[in-house]
PDB file of C-alpha atoms and ligand atoms in Angstrom:
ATOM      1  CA  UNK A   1      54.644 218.964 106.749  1.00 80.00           C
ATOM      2  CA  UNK A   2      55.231 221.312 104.021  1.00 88.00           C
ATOM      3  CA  UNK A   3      55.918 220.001 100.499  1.00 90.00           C
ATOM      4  CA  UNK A   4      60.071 221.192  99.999  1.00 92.00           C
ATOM      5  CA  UNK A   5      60.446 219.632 103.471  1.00 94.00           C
ATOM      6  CA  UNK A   6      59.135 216.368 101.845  1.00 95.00           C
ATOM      7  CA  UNK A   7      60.901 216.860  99.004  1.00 95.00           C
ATOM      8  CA  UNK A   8      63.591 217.454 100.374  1.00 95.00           C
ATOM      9  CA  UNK A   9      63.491 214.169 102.546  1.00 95.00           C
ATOM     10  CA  UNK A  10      62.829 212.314  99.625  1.00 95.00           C
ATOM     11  CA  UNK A  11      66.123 213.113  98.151  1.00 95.00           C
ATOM     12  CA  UNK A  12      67.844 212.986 101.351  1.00 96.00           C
ATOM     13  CA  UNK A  13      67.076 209.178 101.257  1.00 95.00           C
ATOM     14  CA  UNK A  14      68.007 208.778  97.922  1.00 95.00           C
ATOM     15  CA  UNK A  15      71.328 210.359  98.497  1.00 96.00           C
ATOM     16  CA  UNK A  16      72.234 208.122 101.260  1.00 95.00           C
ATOM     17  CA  UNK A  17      72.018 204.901  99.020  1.00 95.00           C
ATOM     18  CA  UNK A  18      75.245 206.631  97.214  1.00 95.00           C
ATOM     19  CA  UNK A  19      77.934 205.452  99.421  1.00 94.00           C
ATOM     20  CA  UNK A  20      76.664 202.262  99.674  1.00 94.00           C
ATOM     21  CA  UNK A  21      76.463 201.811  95.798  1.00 94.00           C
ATOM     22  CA  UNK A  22      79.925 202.901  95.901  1.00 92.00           C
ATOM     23  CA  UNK A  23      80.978 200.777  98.098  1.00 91.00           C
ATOM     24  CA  UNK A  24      79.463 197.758  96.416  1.00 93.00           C
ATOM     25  CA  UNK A  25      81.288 198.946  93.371  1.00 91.00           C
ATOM     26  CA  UNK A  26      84.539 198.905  94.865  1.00 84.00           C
ATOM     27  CA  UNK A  27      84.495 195.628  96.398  1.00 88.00           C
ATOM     28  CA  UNK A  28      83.419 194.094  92.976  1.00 89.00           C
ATOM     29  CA  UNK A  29      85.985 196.032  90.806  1.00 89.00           C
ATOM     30  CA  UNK A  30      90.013 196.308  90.232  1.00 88.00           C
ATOM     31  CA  UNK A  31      91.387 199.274  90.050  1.00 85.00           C
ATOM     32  CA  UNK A  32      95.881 199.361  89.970  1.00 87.00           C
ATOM     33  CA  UNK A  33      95.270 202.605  92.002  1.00 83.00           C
ATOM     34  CA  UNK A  34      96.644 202.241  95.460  1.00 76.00           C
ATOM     35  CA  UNK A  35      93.561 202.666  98.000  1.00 76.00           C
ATOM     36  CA  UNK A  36      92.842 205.586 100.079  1.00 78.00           C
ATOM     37  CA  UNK A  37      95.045 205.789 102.786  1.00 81.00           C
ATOM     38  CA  UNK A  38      94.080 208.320 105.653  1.00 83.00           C
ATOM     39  CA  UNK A  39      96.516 208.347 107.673  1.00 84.00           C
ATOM     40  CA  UNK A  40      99.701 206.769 105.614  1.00 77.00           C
ATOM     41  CA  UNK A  41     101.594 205.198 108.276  1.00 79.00           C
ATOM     42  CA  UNK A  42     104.838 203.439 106.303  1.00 80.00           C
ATOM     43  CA  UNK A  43     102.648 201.736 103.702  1.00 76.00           C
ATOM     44  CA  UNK A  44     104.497 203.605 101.023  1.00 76.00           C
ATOM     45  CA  UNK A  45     107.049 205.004 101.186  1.00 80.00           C
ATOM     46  CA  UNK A  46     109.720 206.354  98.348  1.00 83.00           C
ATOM     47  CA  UNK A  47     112.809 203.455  96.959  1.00 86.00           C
ATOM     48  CA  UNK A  48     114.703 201.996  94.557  1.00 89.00           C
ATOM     49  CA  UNK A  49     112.890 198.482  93.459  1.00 90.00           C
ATOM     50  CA  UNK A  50     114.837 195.588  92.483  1.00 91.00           C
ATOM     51  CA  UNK A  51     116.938 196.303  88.491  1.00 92.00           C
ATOM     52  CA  UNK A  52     115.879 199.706  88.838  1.00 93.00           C
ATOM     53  CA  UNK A  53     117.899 202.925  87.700  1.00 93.00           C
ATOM     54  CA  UNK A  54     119.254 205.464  89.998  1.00 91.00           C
ATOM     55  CA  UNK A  55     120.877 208.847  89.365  1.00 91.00           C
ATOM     56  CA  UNK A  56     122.763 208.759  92.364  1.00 90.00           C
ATOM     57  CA  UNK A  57     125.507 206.423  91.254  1.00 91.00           C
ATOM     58  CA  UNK A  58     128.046 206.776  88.226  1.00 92.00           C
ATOM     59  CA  UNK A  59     126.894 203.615  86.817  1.00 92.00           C
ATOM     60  CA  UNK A  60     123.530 204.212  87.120  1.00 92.00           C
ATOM     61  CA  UNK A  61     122.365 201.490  88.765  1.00 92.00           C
ATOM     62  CA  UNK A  62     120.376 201.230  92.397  1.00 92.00           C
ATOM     63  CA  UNK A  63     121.385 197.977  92.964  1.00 93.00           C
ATOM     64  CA  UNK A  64     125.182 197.543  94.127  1.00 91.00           C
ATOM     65  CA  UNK A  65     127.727 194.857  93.602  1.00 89.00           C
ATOM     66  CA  UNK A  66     128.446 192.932  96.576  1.00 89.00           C
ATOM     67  CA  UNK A  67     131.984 194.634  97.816  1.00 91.00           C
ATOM     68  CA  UNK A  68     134.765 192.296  95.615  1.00 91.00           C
ATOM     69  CA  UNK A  69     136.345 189.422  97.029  1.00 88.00           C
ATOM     70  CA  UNK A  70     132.923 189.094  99.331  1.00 91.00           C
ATOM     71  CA  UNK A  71     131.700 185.244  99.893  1.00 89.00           C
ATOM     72  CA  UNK A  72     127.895 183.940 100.691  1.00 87.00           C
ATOM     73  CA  UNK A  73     127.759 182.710 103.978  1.00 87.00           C
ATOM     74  CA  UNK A  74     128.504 178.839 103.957  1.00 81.00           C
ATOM     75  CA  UNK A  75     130.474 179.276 100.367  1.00 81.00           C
ATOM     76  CA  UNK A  76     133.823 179.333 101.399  1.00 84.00           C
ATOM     77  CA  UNK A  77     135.661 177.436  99.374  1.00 82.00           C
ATOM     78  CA  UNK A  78     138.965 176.791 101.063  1.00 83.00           C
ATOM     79  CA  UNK A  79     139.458 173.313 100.932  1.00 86.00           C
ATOM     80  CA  UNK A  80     141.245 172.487  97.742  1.00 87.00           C
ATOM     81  CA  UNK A  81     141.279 168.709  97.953  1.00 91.00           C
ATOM     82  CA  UNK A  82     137.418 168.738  98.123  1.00 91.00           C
ATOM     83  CA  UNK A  83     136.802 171.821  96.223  1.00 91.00           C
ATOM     84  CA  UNK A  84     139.351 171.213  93.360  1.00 89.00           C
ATOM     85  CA  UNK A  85     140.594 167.768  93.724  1.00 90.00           C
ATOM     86  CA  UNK A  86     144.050 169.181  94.276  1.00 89.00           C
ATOM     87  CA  UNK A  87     146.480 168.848  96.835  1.00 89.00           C
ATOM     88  CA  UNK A  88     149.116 171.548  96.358  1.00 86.00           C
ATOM     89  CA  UNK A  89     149.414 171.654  92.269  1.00 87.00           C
ATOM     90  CA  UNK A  90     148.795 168.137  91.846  1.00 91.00           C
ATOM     91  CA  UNK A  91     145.217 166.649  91.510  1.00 92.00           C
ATOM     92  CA  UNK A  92     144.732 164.158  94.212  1.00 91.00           C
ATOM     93  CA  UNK A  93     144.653 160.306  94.208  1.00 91.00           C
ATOM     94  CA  UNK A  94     142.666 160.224  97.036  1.00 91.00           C
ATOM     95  CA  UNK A  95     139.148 161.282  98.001  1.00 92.00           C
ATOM     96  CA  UNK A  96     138.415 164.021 100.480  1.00 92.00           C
ATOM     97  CA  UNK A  97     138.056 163.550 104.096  1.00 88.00           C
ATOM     98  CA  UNK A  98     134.287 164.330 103.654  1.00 89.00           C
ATOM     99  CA  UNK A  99     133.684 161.786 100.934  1.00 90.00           C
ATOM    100  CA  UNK A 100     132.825 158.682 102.674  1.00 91.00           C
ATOM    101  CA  UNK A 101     132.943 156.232  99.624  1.00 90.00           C
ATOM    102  CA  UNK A 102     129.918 153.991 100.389  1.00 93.00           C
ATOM    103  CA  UNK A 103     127.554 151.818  98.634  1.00 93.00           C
ATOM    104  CA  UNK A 104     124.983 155.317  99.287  1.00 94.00           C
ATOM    105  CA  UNK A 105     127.584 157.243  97.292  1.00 95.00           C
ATOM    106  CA  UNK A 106     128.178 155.237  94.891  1.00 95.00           C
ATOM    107  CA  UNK A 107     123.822 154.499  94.362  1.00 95.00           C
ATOM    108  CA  UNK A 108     123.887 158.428  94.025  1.00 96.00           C
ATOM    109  CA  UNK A 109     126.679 158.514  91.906  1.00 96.00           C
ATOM    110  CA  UNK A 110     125.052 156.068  89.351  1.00 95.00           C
ATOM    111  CA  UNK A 111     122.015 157.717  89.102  1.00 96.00           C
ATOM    112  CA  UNK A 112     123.530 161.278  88.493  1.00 96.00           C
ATOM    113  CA  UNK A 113     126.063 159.777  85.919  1.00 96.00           C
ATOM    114  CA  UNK A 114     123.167 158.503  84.653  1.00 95.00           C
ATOM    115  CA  UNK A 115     121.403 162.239  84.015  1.00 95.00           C
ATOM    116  CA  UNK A 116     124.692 164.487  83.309  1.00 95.00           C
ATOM    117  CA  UNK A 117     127.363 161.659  82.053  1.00 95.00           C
ATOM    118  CA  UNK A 118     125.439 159.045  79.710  1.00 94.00           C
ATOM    119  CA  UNK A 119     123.857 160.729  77.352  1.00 94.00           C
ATOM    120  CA  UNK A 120     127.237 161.048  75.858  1.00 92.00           C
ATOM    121  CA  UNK A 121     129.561 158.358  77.371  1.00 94.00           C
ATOM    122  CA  UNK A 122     126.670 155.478  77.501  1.00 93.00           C
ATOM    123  CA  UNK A 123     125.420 154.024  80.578  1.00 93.00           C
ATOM    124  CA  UNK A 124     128.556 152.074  80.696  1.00 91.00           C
ATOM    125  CA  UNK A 125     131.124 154.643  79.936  1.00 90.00           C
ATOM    126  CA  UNK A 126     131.836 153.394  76.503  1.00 90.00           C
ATOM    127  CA  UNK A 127     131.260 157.039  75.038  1.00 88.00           C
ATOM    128  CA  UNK A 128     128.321 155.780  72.754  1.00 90.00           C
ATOM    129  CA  UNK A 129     125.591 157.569  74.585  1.00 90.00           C
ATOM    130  CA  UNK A 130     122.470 157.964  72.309  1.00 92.00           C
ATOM    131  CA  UNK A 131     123.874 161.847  71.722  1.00 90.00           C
ATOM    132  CA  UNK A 132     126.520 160.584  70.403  1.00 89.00           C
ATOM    133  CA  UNK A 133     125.251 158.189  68.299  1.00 88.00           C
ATOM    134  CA  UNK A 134     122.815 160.185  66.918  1.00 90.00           C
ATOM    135  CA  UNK A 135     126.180 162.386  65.831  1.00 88.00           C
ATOM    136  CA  UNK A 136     127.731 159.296  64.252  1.00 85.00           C
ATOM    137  CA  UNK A 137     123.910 159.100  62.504  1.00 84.00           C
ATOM    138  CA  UNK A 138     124.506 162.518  61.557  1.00 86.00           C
ATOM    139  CA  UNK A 139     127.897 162.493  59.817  1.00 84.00           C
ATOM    140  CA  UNK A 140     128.299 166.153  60.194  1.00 82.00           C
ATOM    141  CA  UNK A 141     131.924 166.083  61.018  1.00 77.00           C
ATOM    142  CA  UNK A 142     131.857 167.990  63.745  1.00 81.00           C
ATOM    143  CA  UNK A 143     131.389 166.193  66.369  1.00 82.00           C
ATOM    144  CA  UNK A 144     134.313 165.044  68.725  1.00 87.00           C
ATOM    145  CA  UNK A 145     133.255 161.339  69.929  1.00 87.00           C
ATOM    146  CA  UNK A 146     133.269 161.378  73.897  1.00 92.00           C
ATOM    147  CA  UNK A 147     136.210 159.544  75.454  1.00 91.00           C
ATOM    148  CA  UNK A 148     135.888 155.694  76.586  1.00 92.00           C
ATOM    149  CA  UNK A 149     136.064 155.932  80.195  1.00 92.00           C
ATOM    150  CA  UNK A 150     137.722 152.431  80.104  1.00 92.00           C
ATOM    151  CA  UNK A 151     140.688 153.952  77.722  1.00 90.00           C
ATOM    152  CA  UNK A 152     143.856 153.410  79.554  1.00 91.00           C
ATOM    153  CA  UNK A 153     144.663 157.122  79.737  1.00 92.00           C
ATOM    154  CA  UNK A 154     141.107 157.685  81.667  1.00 92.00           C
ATOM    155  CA  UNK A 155     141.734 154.676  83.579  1.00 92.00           C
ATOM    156  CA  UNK A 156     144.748 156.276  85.516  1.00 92.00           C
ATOM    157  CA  UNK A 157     143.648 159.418  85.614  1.00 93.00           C
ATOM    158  CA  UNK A 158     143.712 160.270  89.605  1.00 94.00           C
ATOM    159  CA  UNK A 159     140.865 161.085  90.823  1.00 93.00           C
ATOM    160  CA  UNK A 160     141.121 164.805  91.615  1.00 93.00           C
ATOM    161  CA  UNK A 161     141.828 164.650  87.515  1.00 94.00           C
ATOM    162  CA  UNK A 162     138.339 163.122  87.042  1.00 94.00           C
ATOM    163  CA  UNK A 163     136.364 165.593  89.098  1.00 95.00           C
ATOM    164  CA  UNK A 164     138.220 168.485  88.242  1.00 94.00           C
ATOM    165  CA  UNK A 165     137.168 167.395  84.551  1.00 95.00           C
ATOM    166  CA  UNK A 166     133.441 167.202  85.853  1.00 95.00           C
ATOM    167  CA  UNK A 167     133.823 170.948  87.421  1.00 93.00           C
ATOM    168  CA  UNK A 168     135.622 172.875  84.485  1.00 92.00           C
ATOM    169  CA  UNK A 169     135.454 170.538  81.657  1.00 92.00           C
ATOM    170  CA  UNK A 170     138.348 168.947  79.447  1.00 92.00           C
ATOM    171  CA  UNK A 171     139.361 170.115  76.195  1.00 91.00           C
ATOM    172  CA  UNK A 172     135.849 169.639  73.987  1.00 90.00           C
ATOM    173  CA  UNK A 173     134.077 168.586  76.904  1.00 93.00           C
ATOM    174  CA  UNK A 174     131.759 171.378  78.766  1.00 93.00           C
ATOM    175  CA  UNK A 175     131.870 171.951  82.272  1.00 95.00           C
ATOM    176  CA  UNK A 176     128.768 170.315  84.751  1.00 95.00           C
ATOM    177  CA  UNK A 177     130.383 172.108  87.592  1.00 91.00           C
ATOM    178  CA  UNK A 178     127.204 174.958  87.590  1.00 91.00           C
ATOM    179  CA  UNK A 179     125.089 172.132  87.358  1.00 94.00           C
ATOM    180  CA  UNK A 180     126.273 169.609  89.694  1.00 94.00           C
ATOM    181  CA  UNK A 181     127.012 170.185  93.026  1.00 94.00           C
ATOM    182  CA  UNK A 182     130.441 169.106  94.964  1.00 93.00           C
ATOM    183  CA  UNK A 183     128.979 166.284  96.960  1.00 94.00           C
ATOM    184  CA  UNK A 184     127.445 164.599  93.862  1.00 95.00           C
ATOM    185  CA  UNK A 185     130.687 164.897  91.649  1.00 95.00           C
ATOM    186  CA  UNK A 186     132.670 163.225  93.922  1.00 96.00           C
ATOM    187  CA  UNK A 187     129.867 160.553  94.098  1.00 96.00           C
ATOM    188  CA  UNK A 188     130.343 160.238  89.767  1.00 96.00           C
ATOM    189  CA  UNK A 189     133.809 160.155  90.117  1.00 96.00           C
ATOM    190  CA  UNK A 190     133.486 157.030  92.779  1.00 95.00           C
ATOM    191  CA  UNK A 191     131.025 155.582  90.593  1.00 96.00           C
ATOM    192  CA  UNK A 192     133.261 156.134  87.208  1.00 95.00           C
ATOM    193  CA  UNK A 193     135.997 154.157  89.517  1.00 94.00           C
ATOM    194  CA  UNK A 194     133.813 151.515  89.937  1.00 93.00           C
ATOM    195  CA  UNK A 195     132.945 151.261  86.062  1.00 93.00           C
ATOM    196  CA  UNK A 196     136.337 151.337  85.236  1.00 92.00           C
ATOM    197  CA  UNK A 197     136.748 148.567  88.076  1.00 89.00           C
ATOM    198  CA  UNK A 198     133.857 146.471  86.546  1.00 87.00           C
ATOM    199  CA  UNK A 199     136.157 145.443  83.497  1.00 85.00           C
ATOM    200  CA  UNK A 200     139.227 145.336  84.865  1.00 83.00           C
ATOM    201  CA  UNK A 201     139.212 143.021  88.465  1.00 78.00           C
ATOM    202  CA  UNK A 202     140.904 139.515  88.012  1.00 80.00           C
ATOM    203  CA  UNK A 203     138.820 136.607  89.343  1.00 80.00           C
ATOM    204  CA  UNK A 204     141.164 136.877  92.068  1.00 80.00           C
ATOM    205  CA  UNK A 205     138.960 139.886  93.653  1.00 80.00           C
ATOM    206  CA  UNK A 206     136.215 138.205  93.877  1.00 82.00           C
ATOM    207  CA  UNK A 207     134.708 136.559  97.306  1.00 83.00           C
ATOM    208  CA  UNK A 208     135.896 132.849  97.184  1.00 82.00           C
ATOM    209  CA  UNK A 209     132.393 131.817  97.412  1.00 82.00           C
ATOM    210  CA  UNK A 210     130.931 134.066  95.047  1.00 80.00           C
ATOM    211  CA  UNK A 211     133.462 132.764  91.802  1.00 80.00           C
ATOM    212  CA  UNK A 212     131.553 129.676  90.784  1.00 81.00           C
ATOM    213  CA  UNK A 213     128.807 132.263  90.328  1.00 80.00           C
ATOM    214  CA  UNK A 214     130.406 133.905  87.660  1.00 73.00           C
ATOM    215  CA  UNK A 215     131.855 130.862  85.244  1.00 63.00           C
TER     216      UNK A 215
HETATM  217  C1  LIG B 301     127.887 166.633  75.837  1.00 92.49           C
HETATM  218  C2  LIG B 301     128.555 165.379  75.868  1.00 92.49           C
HETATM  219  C3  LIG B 301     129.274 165.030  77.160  1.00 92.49           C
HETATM  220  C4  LIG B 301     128.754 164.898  78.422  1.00 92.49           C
HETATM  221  C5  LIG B 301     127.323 165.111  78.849  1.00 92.49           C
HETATM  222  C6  LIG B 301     129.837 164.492  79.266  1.00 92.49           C
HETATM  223  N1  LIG B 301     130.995 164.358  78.551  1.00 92.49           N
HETATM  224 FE1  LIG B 301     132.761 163.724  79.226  1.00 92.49          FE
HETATM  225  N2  LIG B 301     133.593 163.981  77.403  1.00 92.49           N
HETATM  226  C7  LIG B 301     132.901 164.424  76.301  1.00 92.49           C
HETATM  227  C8  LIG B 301     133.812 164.568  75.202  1.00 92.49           C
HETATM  228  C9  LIG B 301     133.442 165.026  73.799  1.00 92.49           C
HETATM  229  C10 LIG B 301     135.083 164.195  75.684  1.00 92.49           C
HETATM  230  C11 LIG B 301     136.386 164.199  74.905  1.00 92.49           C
HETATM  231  C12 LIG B 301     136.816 165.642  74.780  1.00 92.49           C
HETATM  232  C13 LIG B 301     137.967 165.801  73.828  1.00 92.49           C
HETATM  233  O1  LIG B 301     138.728 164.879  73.670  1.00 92.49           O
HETATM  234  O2  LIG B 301     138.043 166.911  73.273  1.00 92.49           O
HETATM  235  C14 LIG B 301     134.904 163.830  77.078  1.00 92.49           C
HETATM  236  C15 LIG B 301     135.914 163.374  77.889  1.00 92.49           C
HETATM  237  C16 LIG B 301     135.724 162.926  79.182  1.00 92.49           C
HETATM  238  C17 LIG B 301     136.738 162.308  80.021  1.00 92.49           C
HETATM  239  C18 LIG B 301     138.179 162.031  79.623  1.00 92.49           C
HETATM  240  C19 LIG B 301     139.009 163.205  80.009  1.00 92.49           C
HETATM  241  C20 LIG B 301     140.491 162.872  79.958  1.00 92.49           C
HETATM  242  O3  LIG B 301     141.036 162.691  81.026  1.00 92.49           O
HETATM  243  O4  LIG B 301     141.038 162.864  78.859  1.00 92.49           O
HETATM  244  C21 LIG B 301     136.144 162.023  81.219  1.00 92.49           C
HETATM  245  C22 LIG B 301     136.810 161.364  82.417  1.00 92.49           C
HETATM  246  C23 LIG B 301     134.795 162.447  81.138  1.00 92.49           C
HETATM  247  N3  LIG B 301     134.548 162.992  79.904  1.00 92.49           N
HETATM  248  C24 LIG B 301     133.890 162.319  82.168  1.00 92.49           C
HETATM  249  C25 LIG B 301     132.579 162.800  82.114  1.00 92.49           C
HETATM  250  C26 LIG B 301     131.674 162.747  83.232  1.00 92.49           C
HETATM  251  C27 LIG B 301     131.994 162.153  84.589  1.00 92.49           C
HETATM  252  C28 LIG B 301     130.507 163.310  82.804  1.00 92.49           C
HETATM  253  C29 LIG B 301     129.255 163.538  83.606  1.00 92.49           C
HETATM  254  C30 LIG B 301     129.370 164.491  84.664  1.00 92.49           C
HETATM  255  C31 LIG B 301     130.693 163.686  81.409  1.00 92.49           C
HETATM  256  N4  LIG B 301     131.968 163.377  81.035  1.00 92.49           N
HETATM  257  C32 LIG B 301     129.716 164.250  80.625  1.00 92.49           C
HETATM  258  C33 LIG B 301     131.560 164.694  76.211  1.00 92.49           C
HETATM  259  C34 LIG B 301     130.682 164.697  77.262  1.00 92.49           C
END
């Protein structure tokens, strides 16, 4: 064989490990580079990503508002005695149709007054939850106490008053309705009835059986 043939074979071989080092290179490395597409199919393909700005509209923005007045699927809200604890203009003295007050509900409705109410108006609805009396602590002068949920006022509140106080607040009180869902607020109010309850039933309510018990 004559020597460039050789020579030439030689690098031919060498050459061919190329692609193969390159290869091993790019399985082993990153690279933010979209790969090589031959034949680009719908891969990519040009639009707007999610908060992004477009020229197209006045306000500059490619994401549109939802049309007004437009409601989620499953959030219409067009029951006002369960959604708003009203009836009419007046808030209800009654719980919903949906609400079956229960030993369940009222379980649940302990344990969430326990998370969203308690801190401020104590586990018994005193309104000396340990937020507010760290305030007292504090003396800053500030602070409005929370009401006694066994004040007279509170006490014959109806309920529609009570959870509409849960969804939007009262005076210095915020709002938990973002927080706490419909269900569960009527389940607090039951269970704030049932505090209130606690201090105020006459031996009289009690099972027959069950009074020696309590003397
Ligand atoms: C951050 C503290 C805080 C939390 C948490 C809180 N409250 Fe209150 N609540 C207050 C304060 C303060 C008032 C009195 C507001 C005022 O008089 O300005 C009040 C008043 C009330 C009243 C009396 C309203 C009336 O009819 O006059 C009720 C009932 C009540 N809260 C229920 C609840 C329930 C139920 C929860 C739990 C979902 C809750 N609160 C959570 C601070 C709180």
């Amino acid at each position: 064989m004559p020597r460039p043939m050789i020579y030439l074979l030689i690098l031919l071989v060498c050459a061919s490990f190329v692609p193969l080092a390159l290869i091993a290179r790019a399985r082993t490395s990153v690279s933010s580079r979209p790969r090589i597409h031959i034949v680009p199919d719908m891969d990519s393909q040009e639009k707007f990503k999610a908060q992004s700005a477009s020229l197209l509209f006045s306000d500059g923005r490619a994401m549109r508002l939802p049309v007004e007045g437009t409601i989620a699927q499953g959030e219409l809200q067009d029951d006002d005695h369960y959604y708003r604890g009203k009836v009419g203009e007046t808030f209800t003295t009654t719980f919903p149709d949906q609400i079956r007050v229960d030993r369940a509900l009222l379980e649940r409705g302990r344990e969430r007054f326990g998370i969203y109410c308690a801190p401020c108006h104590g586990l018994a609805g005193d309104g000396d939850g340990m937020v507010a009396r760290r305030a007292d602590e504090l003396q800053e002068g500030t602070w409005t106490p929370p009401s006694n949920l066994h004040d007279k006022t509170v006490v014959e509140r109806p309920v529609g008053h009570l959870y509409n106080t849960i969804s939007n607040g009262i005076r210095n009180m915020p709002s938990y309705g973002s927080q706490i869902p419909v269900e569960d607020r009527w389940a607090i109010v039951a269970y704030v009835r049932a505090l209130q309850r606690s201090r105020r039933a006459s031996i009289d309510e009690v099972p027959a059986d069950k009074r020696s018990t309590l003397r």
